[in-house]
């Protein structure tokens, strides 16, 4: 392998994504929160840091969008219905039960009521990967890559994808074209 060549990232099939998103039970607070986090990750293709940096004010349920800010850049990303539903249930029924401090701004909180950490999300993802019986080694970035490839497979253009992904350089977005079936 040529050293300058980047290895193509691992992506999930549509079926594997469905399996993974179906794992959180959705009956208890933790399951509802986890479902919302996984749905938002896959629905938006945001990075794990961007996910855990989200604040409640970054979500507009009426418009079905979320505002993602990173590296002094901000982008608005639409949510598909399933992600919007999961996020809506989490915000209206679960989050307030989980936060300790009513002034907490974090959208996603851990069981202690504080902002979710990268490690915390990683552990959650791993546990659902196991439950789903997915053999691939999934990282939070796997969801981001899967989001990108699935959008391209469904006819999205590179420019729109670049914007949604928050890539400053189109060459970062172009690698996904090699992965489309």
PDB file of N, CA and C in Angstrom, residues 36-71:
ATOM      1  N   UNK A  36     -31.862   8.831  21.107  1.00  0.00           N
ATOM      2  CA  UNK A  36     -31.778  10.191  20.565  1.00  0.00           C
ATOM      3  C   UNK A  36     -30.348  10.494  20.106  1.00  0.00           C
ATOM      4  N   UNK A  37     -29.358  10.106  20.907  1.00  0.00           N
ATOM      5  CA  UNK A  37     -27.964  10.377  20.536  1.00  0.00           C
ATOM      6  C   UNK A  37     -27.568   9.645  19.260  1.00  0.00           C
ATOM      7  N   UNK A  38     -27.893   8.358  19.177  1.00  0.00           N
ATOM      8  CA  UNK A  38     -27.528   7.572  17.994  1.00  0.00           C
ATOM      9  C   UNK A  38     -28.248   8.090  16.754  1.00  0.00           C
ATOM     10  N   UNK A  39     -29.534   8.396  16.903  1.00  0.00           N
ATOM     11  CA  UNK A  39     -30.311   8.911  15.764  1.00  0.00           C
ATOM     12  C   UNK A  39     -29.732  10.236  15.277  1.00  0.00           C
ATOM     13  N   UNK A  40     -29.406  11.127  16.205  1.00  0.00           N
ATOM     14  CA  UNK A  40     -28.864  12.435  15.828  1.00  0.00           C
ATOM     15  C   UNK A  40     -27.500  12.272  15.153  1.00  0.00           C
ATOM     16  N   UNK A  41     -26.660  11.398  15.697  1.00  0.00           N
ATOM     17  CA  UNK A  41     -25.336  11.146  15.094  1.00  0.00           C
ATOM     18  C   UNK A  41     -25.500  10.695  13.646  1.00  0.00           C
ATOM     19  N   UNK A  42     -26.375   9.703  13.439  1.00  0.00           N
ATOM     20  CA  UNK A  42     -26.523   9.171  12.088  1.00  0.00           C
ATOM     21  C   UNK A  42     -27.295  10.128  11.176  1.00  0.00           C
ATOM     22  N   UNK A  43     -28.255  10.850  11.733  1.00  0.00           N
ATOM     23  CA  UNK A  43     -29.085  11.751  10.921  1.00  0.00           C
ATOM     24  C   UNK A  43     -28.315  12.967  10.427  1.00  0.00           C
ATOM     25  N   UNK A  44     -27.275  13.346  11.156  1.00  0.00           N
ATOM     26  CA  UNK A  44     -26.586  14.600  10.842  1.00  0.00           C
ATOM     27  C   UNK A  44     -25.149  14.416  10.379  1.00  0.00           C
ATOM     28  N   UNK A  45     -24.546  13.280  10.708  1.00  0.00           N
ATOM     29  CA  UNK A  45     -23.144  13.067  10.347  1.00  0.00           C
ATOM     30  C   UNK A  45     -22.181  13.942  11.130  1.00  0.00           C
ATOM     31  N   UNK A  46     -22.638  14.494  12.253  1.00  0.00           N
ATOM     32  CA  UNK A  46     -21.728  15.354  13.033  1.00  0.00           C
ATOM     33  C   UNK A  46     -20.672  14.507  13.743  1.00  0.00           C
ATOM     34  N   UNK A  47     -19.582  15.158  14.097  1.00  0.00           N
ATOM     35  CA  UNK A  47     -18.497  14.487  14.821  1.00  0.00           C
ATOM     36  C   UNK A  47     -18.926  14.280  16.276  1.00  0.00           C
ATOM     37  N   UNK A  48     -18.319  13.312  16.943  1.00  0.00           N
ATOM     38  CA  UNK A  48     -18.701  13.021  18.328  1.00  0.00           C
ATOM     39  C   UNK A  48     -18.495  14.247  19.224  1.00  0.00           C
ATOM     40  N   UNK A  49     -17.432  15.004  18.997  1.00  0.00           N
ATOM     41  CA  UNK A  49     -17.194  16.210  19.794  1.00  0.00           C
ATOM     42  C   UNK A  49     -18.320  17.214  19.575  1.00  0.00           C
ATOM     43  N   UNK A  50     -18.780  17.315  18.328  1.00  0.00           N
ATOM     44  CA  UNK A  50     -19.876  18.238  18.031  1.00  0.00           C
ATOM     45  C   UNK A  50     -21.163  17.776  18.716  1.00  0.00           C
ATOM     46  N   UNK A  51     -21.366  16.467  18.771  1.00  0.00           N
ATOM     47  CA  UNK A  51     -22.559  15.913  19.429  1.00  0.00           C
ATOM     48  C   UNK A  51     -22.573  16.268  20.906  1.00  0.00           C
ATOM     49  N   UNK A  52     -21.457  16.008  21.586  1.00  0.00           N
ATOM     50  CA  UNK A  52     -21.456  16.251  23.031  1.00  0.00           C
ATOM     51  C   UNK A  52     -21.339  17.736  23.375  1.00  0.00           C
ATOM     52  N   UNK A  53     -20.921  18.544  22.408  1.00  0.00           N
ATOM     53  CA  UNK A  53     -20.865  19.995  22.618  1.00  0.00           C
ATOM     54  C   UNK A  53     -22.221  20.677  22.393  1.00  0.00           C
ATOM     55  N   UNK A  54     -23.188  19.945  21.857  1.00  0.00           N
ATOM     56  CA  UNK A  54     -24.500  20.553  21.594  1.00  0.00           C
ATOM     57  C   UNK A  54     -25.158  21.010  22.891  1.00  0.00           C
ATOM     58  N   UNK A  55     -25.795  22.167  22.826  1.00  0.00           N
ATOM     59  CA  UNK A  55     -26.587  22.663  23.943  1.00  0.00           C
ATOM     60  C   UNK A  55     -28.054  22.616  23.556  1.00  0.00           C
ATOM     61  N   UNK A  56     -28.921  22.678  24.554  1.00  0.00           N
ATOM     62  CA  UNK A  56     -30.362  22.628  24.305  1.00  0.00           C
ATOM     63  C   UNK A  56     -30.776  23.694  23.283  1.00  0.00           C
ATOM     64  N   UNK A  57     -30.188  24.875  23.402  1.00  0.00           N
ATOM     65  CA  UNK A  57     -30.567  25.984  22.508  1.00  0.00           C
ATOM     66  C   UNK A  57     -30.169  25.748  21.042  1.00  0.00           C
ATOM     67  N   UNK A  58     -29.331  24.733  20.783  1.00  0.00           N
ATOM     68  CA  UNK A  58     -28.910  24.437  19.412  1.00  0.00           C
ATOM     69  C   UNK A  58     -29.960  23.638  18.637  1.00  0.00           C
ATOM     70  N   UNK A  59     -31.011  23.234  19.326  1.00  0.00           N
ATOM     71  CA  UNK A  59     -32.048  22.414  18.698  1.00  0.00           C
ATOM     72  C   UNK A  59     -33.314  23.231  18.478  1.00  0.00           C
ATOM     73  N   UNK A  60     -33.883  23.125  17.280  1.00  0.00           N
ATOM     74  CA  UNK A  60     -35.180  23.734  17.008  1.00  0.00           C
ATOM     75  C   UNK A  60     -36.103  22.617  16.536  1.00  0.00           C
ATOM     76  N   UNK A  61     -36.931  22.120  17.462  1.00  0.00           N
ATOM     77  CA  UNK A  61     -37.816  21.001  17.148  1.00  0.00           C
ATOM     78  C   UNK A  61     -38.883  21.390  16.127  1.00  0.00           C
ATOM     79  N   UNK A  62     -39.379  22.635  16.223  1.00  0.00           N
ATOM     80  CA  UNK A  62     -40.420  23.092  15.292  1.00  0.00           C
ATOM     81  C   UNK A  62     -39.920  23.046  13.856  1.00  0.00           C
ATOM     82  N   UNK A  63     -38.702  23.542  13.634  1.00  0.00           N
ATOM     83  CA  UNK A  63     -38.133  23.567  12.287  1.00  0.00           C
ATOM     84  C   UNK A  63     -37.436  22.254  11.926  1.00  0.00           C
ATOM     85  N   UNK A  64     -37.216  21.403  12.932  1.00  0.00           N
ATOM     86  CA  UNK A  64     -36.562  20.126  12.684  1.00  0.00           C
ATOM     87  C   UNK A  64     -35.105  20.265  12.294  1.00  0.00           C
ATOM     88  N   UNK A  65     -34.411  21.187  12.964  1.00  0.00           N
ATOM     89  CA  UNK A  65     -32.996  21.419  12.637  1.00  0.00           C
ATOM     90  C   UNK A  65     -32.151  21.498  13.903  1.00  0.00           C
ATOM     91  N   UNK A  66     -30.854  21.324  13.723  1.00  0.00           N
ATOM     92  CA  UNK A  66     -29.953  21.626  14.827  1.00  0.00           C
ATOM     93  C   UNK A  66     -28.788  22.431  14.311  1.00  0.00           C
ATOM     94  N   UNK A  67     -28.288  23.274  15.196  1.00  0.00           N
ATOM     95  CA  UNK A  67     -27.168  24.145  14.844  1.00  0.00           C
ATOM     96  C   UNK A  67     -25.913  23.543  15.463  1.00  0.00           C
ATOM     97  N   UNK A  68     -24.934  23.329  14.613  1.00  0.00           N
ATOM     98  CA  UNK A  68     -23.704  22.698  15.051  1.00  0.00           C
ATOM     99  C   UNK A  68     -22.562  23.686  14.865  1.00  0.00           C
ATOM    100  N   UNK A  69     -21.849  23.946  15.946  1.00  0.00           N
ATOM    101  CA  UNK A  69     -20.758  24.905  15.872  1.00  0.00           C
ATOM    102  C   UNK A  69     -19.452  24.214  16.198  1.00  0.00           C
ATOM    103  N   UNK A  70     -18.468  24.395  15.319  1.00  0.00           N
ATOM    104  CA  UNK A  70     -17.145  23.843  15.605  1.00  0.00           C
ATOM    105  C   UNK A  70     -16.103  24.701  14.920  1.00  0.00           C
ATOM    106  N   UNK A  71     -14.972  24.838  15.544  1.00  0.00           N
ATOM    107  CA  UNK A  71     -13.855  25.601  14.991  1.00  0.00           C
ATOM    108  C   UNK A  71     -14.311  26.933  14.380  1.00  0.00           C
TER     109      UNK A  71
END
